[in-house]
Amino acid sequence: MRELGALSSDAERAAAVRRLADAYGEGRLTLDELTRRNELALGARTRGDIARALDQLPGPRAAGLSPKAHAVGYAAGSGALWLVWLVTRAENPAPTDLGAGYYWPVWVMLVWGIALTLHALHAGGRLPRLGRSPGELPPG
């Protein structure tokens, strides 16, 4: 909404109505507020009118990192762990050097991989959310 005096398009009005519906679903608006703001958004002539209909609502949520970016970060981090292990391990450990050749990065990579997988499933909506649903009031 750079130019508030510019005329608004049908697509901008429809996007505003979707944002208002989302805000209602999150419990940010009452039904009366939703109705009033929808009328403002649908009757908007300018981008400023749309901005007034969306007044006091939080901006759109920023998109998270893509699964590919997570995978690249995981691969780079795992590679760095492997490199640290390779540089610090003893090539010819003595019989008394217990665990000198032990591949310890596997545990870090395992926990990190499980956490990333659960995060991806949760963010993608494949796992149920824990806690209250949007718009639900706390008990009491």
XYZ file of C-alpha atoms in Angstrom:
140
model
C 0.000 0.000 0.000
C 2.669 2.488 -1.045
C 0.445 5.156 -2.544
C -2.571 5.593 -0.284
C -4.249 7.979 -2.735
C -4.005 5.545 -5.677
C -7.138 3.744 -6.782
C -7.520 0.234 -5.401
C -8.058 -2.866 -7.520
C -10.496 -5.751 -7.119
C -7.560 -7.992 -6.169
C -6.496 -5.588 -3.395
C -10.044 -5.436 -2.044
C -10.298 -9.257 -2.113
C -6.932 -9.576 -0.326
C -8.150 -7.160 2.355
C -11.321 -9.211 2.879
C -9.197 -12.385 3.242
C -6.970 -10.667 5.817
C -10.032 -9.528 7.742
C -11.447 -13.068 7.708
C -8.118 -14.395 9.000
C -8.100 -11.778 11.768
C -11.639 -12.788 12.738
C -10.583 -16.454 12.812
C -7.667 -15.533 15.091
C -10.037 -13.747 17.473
C -8.706 -10.264 16.700
C -12.079 -8.939 15.499
C -15.648 -9.345 16.683
C -18.378 -10.206 14.193
C -19.587 -6.582 14.227
C -16.066 -5.298 13.531
C -15.621 -7.838 10.749
C -18.893 -6.774 9.123
C -18.061 -3.064 9.365
C -14.513 -3.501 8.075
C -15.639 -5.795 5.246
C -18.050 -3.098 4.091
C -15.207 -0.562 4.193
C -12.869 -2.862 2.250
C -15.420 -3.831 -0.395
C -16.470 -0.209 -0.909
C -12.903 1.105 -0.996
C -12.010 3.426 -3.877
C -8.417 4.077 -2.844
C -5.617 2.175 -1.175
C -6.024 4.532 1.777
C -9.605 3.289 2.227
C -8.295 -0.276 2.334
C -5.618 0.754 4.840
C -8.353 2.201 7.084
C -10.257 -1.106 6.918
C -7.094 -2.951 7.995
C -6.138 -0.388 10.654
C -4.628 -1.838 13.869
C -4.270 -5.344 12.420
C -0.798 -6.888 12.439
C 0.954 -7.103 9.091
C 1.119 -10.311 7.113
C 3.298 -12.996 8.628
C 6.768 -13.282 7.154
C 7.420 -16.455 5.217
C 9.771 -18.914 6.889
C 12.786 -20.541 5.351
C 12.147 -23.126 2.676
C 12.749 -26.821 3.396
C 15.642 -26.648 0.931
C 17.313 -23.908 2.992
C 16.915 -26.029 6.132
C 18.432 -29.044 4.359
C 21.379 -27.000 3.084
C 21.989 -25.621 6.587
C 21.799 -29.115 8.058
C 24.236 -30.477 5.467
C 26.675 -27.590 6.022
C 26.497 -27.944 9.804
C 26.933 -31.708 9.615
C 29.909 -31.225 7.317
C 31.448 -28.786 9.795
C 30.942 -31.277 12.644
C 32.534 -34.024 10.560
C 35.489 -31.756 9.805
C 35.995 -30.946 13.511
C 35.861 -34.663 14.317
C 38.309 -35.472 11.529
C 40.831 -32.839 12.649
C 40.617 -33.663 16.370
C 40.549 -37.460 16.310
C 43.669 -39.489 16.898
C 44.795 -41.346 13.772
C 46.497 -44.141 15.679
C 44.956 -44.212 19.136
C 46.770 -46.133 21.815
C 44.881 -48.998 23.438
C 44.318 -46.775 26.483
C 42.718 -43.951 24.438
C 39.140 -45.029 24.919
C 36.845 -43.413 22.401
C 39.615 -41.637 20.492
C 38.181 -42.745 17.158
C 34.544 -42.607 18.276
C 32.324 -40.760 15.800
C 30.612 -38.416 18.294
C 29.021 -36.014 15.715
C 26.391 -38.663 14.982
C 24.537 -37.747 18.196
C 24.478 -34.020 17.443
C 23.334 -34.676 13.859
C 20.650 -37.122 15.047
C 19.086 -34.711 17.560
C 19.368 -31.785 15.130
C 17.839 -33.842 12.299
C 14.893 -34.941 14.452
C 14.275 -31.347 15.574
C 14.375 -30.048 11.982
C 12.035 -32.805 10.790
C 9.503 -32.108 13.551
C 9.705 -28.381 12.831
C 9.092 -28.967 9.114
C 6.107 -31.236 9.814
C 4.656 -28.772 12.325
C 5.147 -25.738 10.068
C 3.656 -27.625 7.129
C 0.516 -28.429 9.118
C 1.171 -32.173 9.194
C 1.393 -32.276 12.999
C -1.364 -31.041 15.314
C -0.708 -27.826 17.195
C -0.322 -28.118 20.930
C -2.178 -25.687 23.143
C -5.095 -23.416 22.303
C -6.452 -22.977 18.832
C -6.488 -19.450 17.340
C -9.283 -17.363 18.805
C -9.792 -19.669 21.792
C -9.833 -17.928 25.158
C -7.793 -19.280 28.075
C -9.786 -21.219 30.692
C -11.215 -19.280 33.606
